[in-house]
XYZ file of C-alpha atoms in Angstrom:
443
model
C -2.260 -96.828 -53.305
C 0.332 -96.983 -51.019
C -0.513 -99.556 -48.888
C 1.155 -102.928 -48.841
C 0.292 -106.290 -46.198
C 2.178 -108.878 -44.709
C 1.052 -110.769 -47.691
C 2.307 -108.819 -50.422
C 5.688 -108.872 -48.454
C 6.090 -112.174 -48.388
C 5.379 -112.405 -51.812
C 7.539 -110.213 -52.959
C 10.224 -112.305 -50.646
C 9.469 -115.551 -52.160
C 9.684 -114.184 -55.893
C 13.070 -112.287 -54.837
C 14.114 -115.621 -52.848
C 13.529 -117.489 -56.399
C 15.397 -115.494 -58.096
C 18.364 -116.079 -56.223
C 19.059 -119.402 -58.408
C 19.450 -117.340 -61.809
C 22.752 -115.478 -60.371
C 25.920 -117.077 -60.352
C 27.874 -114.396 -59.260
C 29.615 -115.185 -55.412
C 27.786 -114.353 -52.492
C 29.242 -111.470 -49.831
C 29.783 -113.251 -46.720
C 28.443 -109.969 -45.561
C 25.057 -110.223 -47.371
C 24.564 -113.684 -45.656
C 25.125 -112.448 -42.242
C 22.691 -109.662 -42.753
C 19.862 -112.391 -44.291
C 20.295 -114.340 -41.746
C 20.345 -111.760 -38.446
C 17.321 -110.452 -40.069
C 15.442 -113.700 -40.635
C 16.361 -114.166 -36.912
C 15.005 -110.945 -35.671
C 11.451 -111.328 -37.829
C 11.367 -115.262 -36.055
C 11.444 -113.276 -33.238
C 8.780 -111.081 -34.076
C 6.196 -113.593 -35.182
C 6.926 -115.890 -32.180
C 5.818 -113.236 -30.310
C 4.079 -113.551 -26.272
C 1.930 -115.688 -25.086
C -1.646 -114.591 -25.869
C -3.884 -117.512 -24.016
C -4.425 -119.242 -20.986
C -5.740 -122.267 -23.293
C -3.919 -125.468 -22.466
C -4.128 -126.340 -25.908
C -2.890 -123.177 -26.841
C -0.195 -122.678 -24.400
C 1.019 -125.891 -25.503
C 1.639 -124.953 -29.299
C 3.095 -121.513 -28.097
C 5.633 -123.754 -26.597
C 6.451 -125.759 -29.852
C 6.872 -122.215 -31.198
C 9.053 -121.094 -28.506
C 11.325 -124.230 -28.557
C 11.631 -123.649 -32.635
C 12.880 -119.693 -31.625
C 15.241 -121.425 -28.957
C 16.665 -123.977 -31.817
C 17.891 -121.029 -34.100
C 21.405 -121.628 -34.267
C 23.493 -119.426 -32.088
C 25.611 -116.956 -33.835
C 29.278 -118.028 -33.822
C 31.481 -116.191 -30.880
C 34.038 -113.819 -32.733
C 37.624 -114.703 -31.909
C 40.067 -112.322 -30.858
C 42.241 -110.754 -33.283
C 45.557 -111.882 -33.118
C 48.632 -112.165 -35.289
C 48.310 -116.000 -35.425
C 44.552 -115.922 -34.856
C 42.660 -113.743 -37.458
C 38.819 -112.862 -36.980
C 36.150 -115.220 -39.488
C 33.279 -114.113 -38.144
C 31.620 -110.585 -39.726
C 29.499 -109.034 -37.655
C 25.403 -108.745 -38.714
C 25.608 -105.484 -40.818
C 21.974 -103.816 -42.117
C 20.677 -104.967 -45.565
C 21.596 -101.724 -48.287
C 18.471 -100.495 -49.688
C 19.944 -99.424 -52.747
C 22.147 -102.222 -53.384
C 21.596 -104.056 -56.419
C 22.558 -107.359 -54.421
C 19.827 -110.153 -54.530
C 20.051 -111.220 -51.029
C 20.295 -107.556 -49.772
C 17.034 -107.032 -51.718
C 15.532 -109.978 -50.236
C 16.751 -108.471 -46.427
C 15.350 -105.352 -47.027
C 12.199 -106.966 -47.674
C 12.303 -109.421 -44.507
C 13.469 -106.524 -42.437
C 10.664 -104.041 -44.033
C 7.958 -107.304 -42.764
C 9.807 -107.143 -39.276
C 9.364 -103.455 -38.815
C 5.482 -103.749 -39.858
C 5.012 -106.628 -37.321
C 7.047 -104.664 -34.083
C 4.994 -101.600 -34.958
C 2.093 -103.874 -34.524
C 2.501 -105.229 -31.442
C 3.490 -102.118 -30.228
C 0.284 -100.249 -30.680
C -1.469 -103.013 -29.408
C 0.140 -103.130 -26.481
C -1.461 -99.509 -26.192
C -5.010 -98.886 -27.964
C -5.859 -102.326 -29.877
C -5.925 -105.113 -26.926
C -8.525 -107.657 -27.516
C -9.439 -106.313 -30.989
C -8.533 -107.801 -34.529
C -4.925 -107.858 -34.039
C -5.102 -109.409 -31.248
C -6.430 -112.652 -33.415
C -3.921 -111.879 -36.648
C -1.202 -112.282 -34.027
C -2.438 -115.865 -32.514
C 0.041 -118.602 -32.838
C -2.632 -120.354 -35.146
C -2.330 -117.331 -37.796
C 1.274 -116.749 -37.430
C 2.564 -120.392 -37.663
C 1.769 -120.259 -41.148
C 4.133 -116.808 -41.924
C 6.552 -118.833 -40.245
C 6.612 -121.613 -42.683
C 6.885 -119.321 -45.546
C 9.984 -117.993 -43.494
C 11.594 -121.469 -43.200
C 10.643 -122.253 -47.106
C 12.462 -118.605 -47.856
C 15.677 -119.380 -45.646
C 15.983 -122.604 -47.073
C 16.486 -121.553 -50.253
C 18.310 -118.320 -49.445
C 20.608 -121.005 -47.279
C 20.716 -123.465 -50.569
C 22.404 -120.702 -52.400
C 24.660 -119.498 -50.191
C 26.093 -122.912 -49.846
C 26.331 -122.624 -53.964
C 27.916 -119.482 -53.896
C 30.025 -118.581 -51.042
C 33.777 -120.342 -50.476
C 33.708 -123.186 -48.921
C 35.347 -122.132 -46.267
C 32.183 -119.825 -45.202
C 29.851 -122.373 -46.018
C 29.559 -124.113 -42.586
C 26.925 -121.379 -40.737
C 24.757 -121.254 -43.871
C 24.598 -124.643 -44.174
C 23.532 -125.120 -40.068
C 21.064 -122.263 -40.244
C 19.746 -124.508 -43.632
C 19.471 -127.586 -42.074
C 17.599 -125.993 -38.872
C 15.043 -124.339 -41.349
C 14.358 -127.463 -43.271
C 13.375 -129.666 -40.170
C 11.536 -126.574 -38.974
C 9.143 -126.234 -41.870
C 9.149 -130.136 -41.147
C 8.046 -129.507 -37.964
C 5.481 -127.148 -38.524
C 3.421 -129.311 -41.014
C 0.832 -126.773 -41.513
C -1.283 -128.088 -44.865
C -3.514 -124.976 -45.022
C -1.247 -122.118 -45.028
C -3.657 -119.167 -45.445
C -3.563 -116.739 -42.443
C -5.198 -113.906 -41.705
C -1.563 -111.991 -40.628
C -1.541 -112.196 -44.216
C -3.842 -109.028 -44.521
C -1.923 -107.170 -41.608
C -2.128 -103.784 -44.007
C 1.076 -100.832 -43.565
C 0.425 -97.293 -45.144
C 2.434 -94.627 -46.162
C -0.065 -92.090 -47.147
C 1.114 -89.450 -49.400
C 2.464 -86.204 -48.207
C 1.342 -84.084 -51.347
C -1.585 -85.686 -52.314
C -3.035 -84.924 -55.589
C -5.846 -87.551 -56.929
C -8.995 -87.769 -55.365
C -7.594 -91.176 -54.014
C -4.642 -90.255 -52.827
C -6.656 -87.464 -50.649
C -9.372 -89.911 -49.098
C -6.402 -92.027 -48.092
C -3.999 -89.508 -46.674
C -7.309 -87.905 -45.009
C -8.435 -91.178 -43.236
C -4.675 -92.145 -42.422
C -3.823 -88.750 -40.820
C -7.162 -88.425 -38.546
C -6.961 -92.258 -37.606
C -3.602 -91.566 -36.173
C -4.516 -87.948 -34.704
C -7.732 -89.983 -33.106
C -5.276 -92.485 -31.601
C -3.202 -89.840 -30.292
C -6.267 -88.660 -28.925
C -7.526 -91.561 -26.454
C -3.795 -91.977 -25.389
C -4.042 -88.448 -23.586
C -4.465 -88.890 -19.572
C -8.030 -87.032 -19.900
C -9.563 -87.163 -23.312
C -11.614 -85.104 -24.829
C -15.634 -85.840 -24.852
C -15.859 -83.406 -28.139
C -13.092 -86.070 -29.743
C -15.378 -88.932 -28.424
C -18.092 -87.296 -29.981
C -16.472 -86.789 -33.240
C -15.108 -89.647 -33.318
C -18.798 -91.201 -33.275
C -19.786 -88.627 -35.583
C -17.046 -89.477 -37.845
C -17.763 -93.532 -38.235
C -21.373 -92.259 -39.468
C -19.919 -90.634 -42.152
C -17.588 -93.217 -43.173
C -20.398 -95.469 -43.194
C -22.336 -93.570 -45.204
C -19.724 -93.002 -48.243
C -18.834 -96.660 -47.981
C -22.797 -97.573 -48.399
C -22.681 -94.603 -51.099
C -20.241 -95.986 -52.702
C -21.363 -99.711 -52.718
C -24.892 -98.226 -53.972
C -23.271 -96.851 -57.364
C -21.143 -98.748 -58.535
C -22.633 -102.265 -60.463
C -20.960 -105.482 -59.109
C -19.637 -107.667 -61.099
C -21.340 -110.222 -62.993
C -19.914 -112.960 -61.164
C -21.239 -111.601 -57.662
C -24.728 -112.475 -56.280
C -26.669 -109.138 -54.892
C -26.721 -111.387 -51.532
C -23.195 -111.205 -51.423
C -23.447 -107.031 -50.970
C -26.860 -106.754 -49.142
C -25.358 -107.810 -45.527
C -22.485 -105.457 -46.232
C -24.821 -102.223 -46.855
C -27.498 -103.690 -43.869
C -24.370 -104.143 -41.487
C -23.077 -100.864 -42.709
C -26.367 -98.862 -41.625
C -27.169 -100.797 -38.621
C -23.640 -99.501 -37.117
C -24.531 -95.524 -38.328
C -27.653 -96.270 -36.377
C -25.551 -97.394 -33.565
C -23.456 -94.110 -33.800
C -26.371 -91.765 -33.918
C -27.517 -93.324 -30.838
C -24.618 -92.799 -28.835
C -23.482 -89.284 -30.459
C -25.907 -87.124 -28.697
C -25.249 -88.983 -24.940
C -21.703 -87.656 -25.909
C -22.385 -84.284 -26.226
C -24.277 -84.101 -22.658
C -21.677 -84.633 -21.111
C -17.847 -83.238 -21.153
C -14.429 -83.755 -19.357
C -13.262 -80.095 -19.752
C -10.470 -80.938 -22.438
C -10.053 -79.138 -25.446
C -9.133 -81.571 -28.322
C -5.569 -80.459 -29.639
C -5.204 -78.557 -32.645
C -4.119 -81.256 -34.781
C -6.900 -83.210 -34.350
C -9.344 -80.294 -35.261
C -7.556 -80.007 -38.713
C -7.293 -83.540 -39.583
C -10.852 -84.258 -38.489
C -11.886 -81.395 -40.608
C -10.601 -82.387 -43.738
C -11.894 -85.975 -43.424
C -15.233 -84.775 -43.025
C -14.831 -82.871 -46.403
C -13.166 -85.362 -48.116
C -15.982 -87.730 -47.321
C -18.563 -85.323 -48.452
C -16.694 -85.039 -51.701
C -17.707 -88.844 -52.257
C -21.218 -88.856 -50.714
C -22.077 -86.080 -53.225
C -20.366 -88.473 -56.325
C -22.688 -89.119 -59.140
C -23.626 -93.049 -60.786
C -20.808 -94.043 -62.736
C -20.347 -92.738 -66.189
C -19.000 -95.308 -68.413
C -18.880 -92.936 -71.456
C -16.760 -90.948 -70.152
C -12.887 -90.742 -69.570
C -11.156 -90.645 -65.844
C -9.938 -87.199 -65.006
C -7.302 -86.367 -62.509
C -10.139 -85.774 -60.395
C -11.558 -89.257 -60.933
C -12.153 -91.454 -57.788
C -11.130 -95.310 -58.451
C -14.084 -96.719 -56.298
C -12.184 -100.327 -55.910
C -9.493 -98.265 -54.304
C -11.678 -96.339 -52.335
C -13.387 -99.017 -51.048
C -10.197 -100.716 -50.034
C -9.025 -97.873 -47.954
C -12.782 -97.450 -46.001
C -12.430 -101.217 -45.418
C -9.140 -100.164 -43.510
C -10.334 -97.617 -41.859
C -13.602 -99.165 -40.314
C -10.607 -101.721 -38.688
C -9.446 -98.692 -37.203
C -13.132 -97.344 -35.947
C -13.770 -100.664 -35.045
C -10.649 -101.017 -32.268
C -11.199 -96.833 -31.622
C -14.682 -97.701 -30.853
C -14.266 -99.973 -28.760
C -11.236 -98.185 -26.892
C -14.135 -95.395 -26.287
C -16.532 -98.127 -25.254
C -14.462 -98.645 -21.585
C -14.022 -94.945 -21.122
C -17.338 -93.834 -19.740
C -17.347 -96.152 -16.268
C -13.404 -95.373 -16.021
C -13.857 -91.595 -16.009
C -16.682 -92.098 -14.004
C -15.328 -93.708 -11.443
C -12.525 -91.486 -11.144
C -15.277 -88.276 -11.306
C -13.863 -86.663 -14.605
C -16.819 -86.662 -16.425
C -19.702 -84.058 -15.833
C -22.934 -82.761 -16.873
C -25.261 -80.646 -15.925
C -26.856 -80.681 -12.412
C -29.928 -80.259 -13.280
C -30.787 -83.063 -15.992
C -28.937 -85.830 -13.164
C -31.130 -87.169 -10.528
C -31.128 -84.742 -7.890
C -29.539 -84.879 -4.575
C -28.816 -83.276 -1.422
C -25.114 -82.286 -2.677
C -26.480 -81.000 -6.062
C -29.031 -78.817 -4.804
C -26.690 -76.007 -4.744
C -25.374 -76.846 -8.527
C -28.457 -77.065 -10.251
C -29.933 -73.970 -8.549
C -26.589 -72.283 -9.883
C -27.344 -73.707 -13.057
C -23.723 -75.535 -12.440
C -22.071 -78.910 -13.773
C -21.368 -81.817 -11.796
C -18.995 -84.878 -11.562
C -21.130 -87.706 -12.462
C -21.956 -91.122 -10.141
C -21.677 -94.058 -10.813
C -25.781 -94.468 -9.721
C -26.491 -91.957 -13.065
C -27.750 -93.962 -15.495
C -27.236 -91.982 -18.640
C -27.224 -95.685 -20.820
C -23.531 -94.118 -22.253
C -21.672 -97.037 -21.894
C -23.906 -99.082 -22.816
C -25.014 -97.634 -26.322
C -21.038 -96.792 -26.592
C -20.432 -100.400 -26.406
C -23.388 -101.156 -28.795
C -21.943 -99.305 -31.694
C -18.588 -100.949 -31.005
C -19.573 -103.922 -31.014
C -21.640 -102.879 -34.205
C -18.672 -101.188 -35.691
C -16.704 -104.563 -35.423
C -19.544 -106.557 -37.639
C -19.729 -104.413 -39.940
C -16.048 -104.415 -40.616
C -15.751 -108.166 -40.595
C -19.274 -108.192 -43.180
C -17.398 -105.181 -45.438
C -14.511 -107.107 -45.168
C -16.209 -110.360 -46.367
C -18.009 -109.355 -49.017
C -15.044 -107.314 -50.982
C -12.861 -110.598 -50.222
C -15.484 -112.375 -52.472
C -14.865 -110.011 -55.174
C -18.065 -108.426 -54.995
C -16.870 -105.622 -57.081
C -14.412 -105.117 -60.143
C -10.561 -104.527 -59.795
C -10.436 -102.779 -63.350
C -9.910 -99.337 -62.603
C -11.178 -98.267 -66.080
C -14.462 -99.390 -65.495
C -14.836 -97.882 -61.827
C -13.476 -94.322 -62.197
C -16.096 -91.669 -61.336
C -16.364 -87.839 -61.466
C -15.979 -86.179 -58.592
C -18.810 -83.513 -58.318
């Protein structure tokens, strides 16, 4: 799967930040400078805005400001003279394909700091107020930044080691700063839900089963996105959209129905998940049809057709997949169910915050009279008399009551428990990690 989380970053940081003490070989002054601009930058990056009006909350956003604020400064270059030569290099990107230890552990710090300013961009633009939102609190983020401190620390340690002593000076400031920081911090539970903050790369050739249900929900999450950003969706996307979390939930129940759990996990532990799972399809069939009443008189783009297209088949593929076959052997058509149900799990974050997104667009176009439906199924009046005689549409009011907002903000809100529930009861282990014992035939 090629998917990796803010968790599996770090660890690969700390385990490459170990590994630092088994070579003796001199450190680049250049490599430092790069580790330590970049462990700068993702500071930045988790600090972050303020996100609450909570005293107690704007007061440990300022504890995490002042720590940003006590980075040491970079030095000022000096002006290259004849008696005066420069000392300080400037911060030069970590070389992917370097072999050096501390550009490996850069790349990995600056691969973190690129998943965390794509975050906060989108949700500055579609995910406001949804799980991100609470992934990016200072409570869940104070905890990355400790591992941070504890990495830089000993990155800093072996500079010290390794570099000539007459370089040693910044590492051994930015050292001392991240040891009294980590002090600071005293965070004894460091589990964080930023830890789970997932990245994909989907595959652009896929060829397993697998790697087709994730590049199929990855490419129409993305096309839906690009969808509500337009200045005048479209209602058919809306619909679709709606349409599109039934099915999910439905191969993600499907799923979850064949496939045994493991021994260790109690059948309460997947009943709330499968209840949660149909009483947000419920939700969805509910508000599907008000959808389709009414319309804004946008075409959805191309793109989205396609991409929505092939999800729908993909998921079909897996709703028609038979009970699990133990005695026989995965085929390149096999489906690895643990893996499946990984990728749903993201995805239903995604319907979850696109739900919800949809959820506030039915009073907004209302109110600014871009959504219509027929004249004569509205409650008539003077001004439509005309329209429904002609058999005509007509911009809605804001006195229609055609209960779209609120069942669209039912299934949101629906959507969101049911993620949270999923989410829960795979956390728990509900069902096995070996992929030998979870592959099934595709039909």
């Amino acid at each position: 799967m090629s998917t990796t989380t803010v968790g599996d970053l770090l660890d690969r940081a700390d385990r490459e930040a170990r590994a630092l003490r088994h070579f003796v070989d001199p450190v680049v002054l250049s490599s430092w400078t790069s580790f330590e601009h970049i462990a700068h930058r993702l500071l930045r990056e988790l600090v972050g805005p303020l996100r609450t009006t909570d005293p107690d909350g704007v007061r440990a956003h300022a504890a995490l400001i002042q720590l940003l604020d006590d980075f040491p400064p970079p030095p000022i270059p000096k002006r290259q003279t004849k008696t005066t030569p420069v000392t300080v290099e400037p911060a030069r990107p970590a070389d992917a394909s370097s072999t050096d230890p501390f550009n490996q552990l850069s790349v990995t710090l600056g691969v973190l700091a690129d998943l965390l300013s794509g975050a906060r961009r989108q949700d500055l633009v579609t995910w406001t107020g949804s799980e991100l939102d609470r992934m990016l609190d200072d409570a869940q983020t104070a905890p990355v930044i400790a591992y941070l401190m504890a990495i830089t620390t000993i990155a800093g340690r072996h500079a010290m080691a390794c570099l000539p002593l007459e370089h040693v000076e910044r590492p051994m400031g930015v050292t001392g700063y991240a040891e009294h920081a980590l002090d600071a911090l005293a965070i004894p539970d460091r589990d964080s839900m930023l830890f789970r903050l997932p990245s994909f790369a989907p595959p652009s050739t896929p060829d397993t089963a697998n790697e087709r249900l994730e590049s199929g929900l990855r490419n129409w999450a993305q096309a839906a996105r690009s969808e509500l950003a337009r200045t005048i969706p479209s209602t058919e996307v809306l619909r679709n959209i709606t349409n599109q979390a039934v099915h999910v939930y439905a191969a993600t129940d499907h799923l979850l129905d064949i496939t045994p759990p493991s021994e260790a996990a109690a059948a309460d532990e997947v009943a709330p998940a499968r209840a949660s799972l149909r009483a947000a399809a419920v939700a969805m069939q509910r508000a599907e049809p008000l959808w389709a009443g009414v319309t804004t008189a946008t075409r959805p783009s191309h793109e989205y057709v396609t991409t929505a297209t092939t999800l729908y088949e993909i998921l079909n593929e897996i709703l028609a997949v038979p009970s699990m076959q133990h005695d026989r052997r995965p085929t390149s058509a096999g489906l690895d169910v643990q893996q499946a149900l990984t990728d749903l799990s993201y995805i239903q974050s995604d319907l979850a915050d696109l739900l919800h997104a949809i959820a506030e667009l039915p009073d907004v176009l209302i109110r600014s009279q871009l959504l219509y439906a027929p004249a004569r199924v509205l409650p008539c009046h003077v001004e439509r008399l005309r329209a429904r005689q002609l058999g005509q549409w007509v911009a809605l009011l804001a006195s229609d009551d055609i209960h779209l907002g609120r069942e669209a903000l039912a299934g949101a809100h629906a959507a969101t428990t049911a993620h949270r529930v999923l989410g829960r009861s795979l956390a728990q282990g509900a069902y096995p990690s070996d992929h030998t014992s979870s592959e099934l035939e595709l039909a």
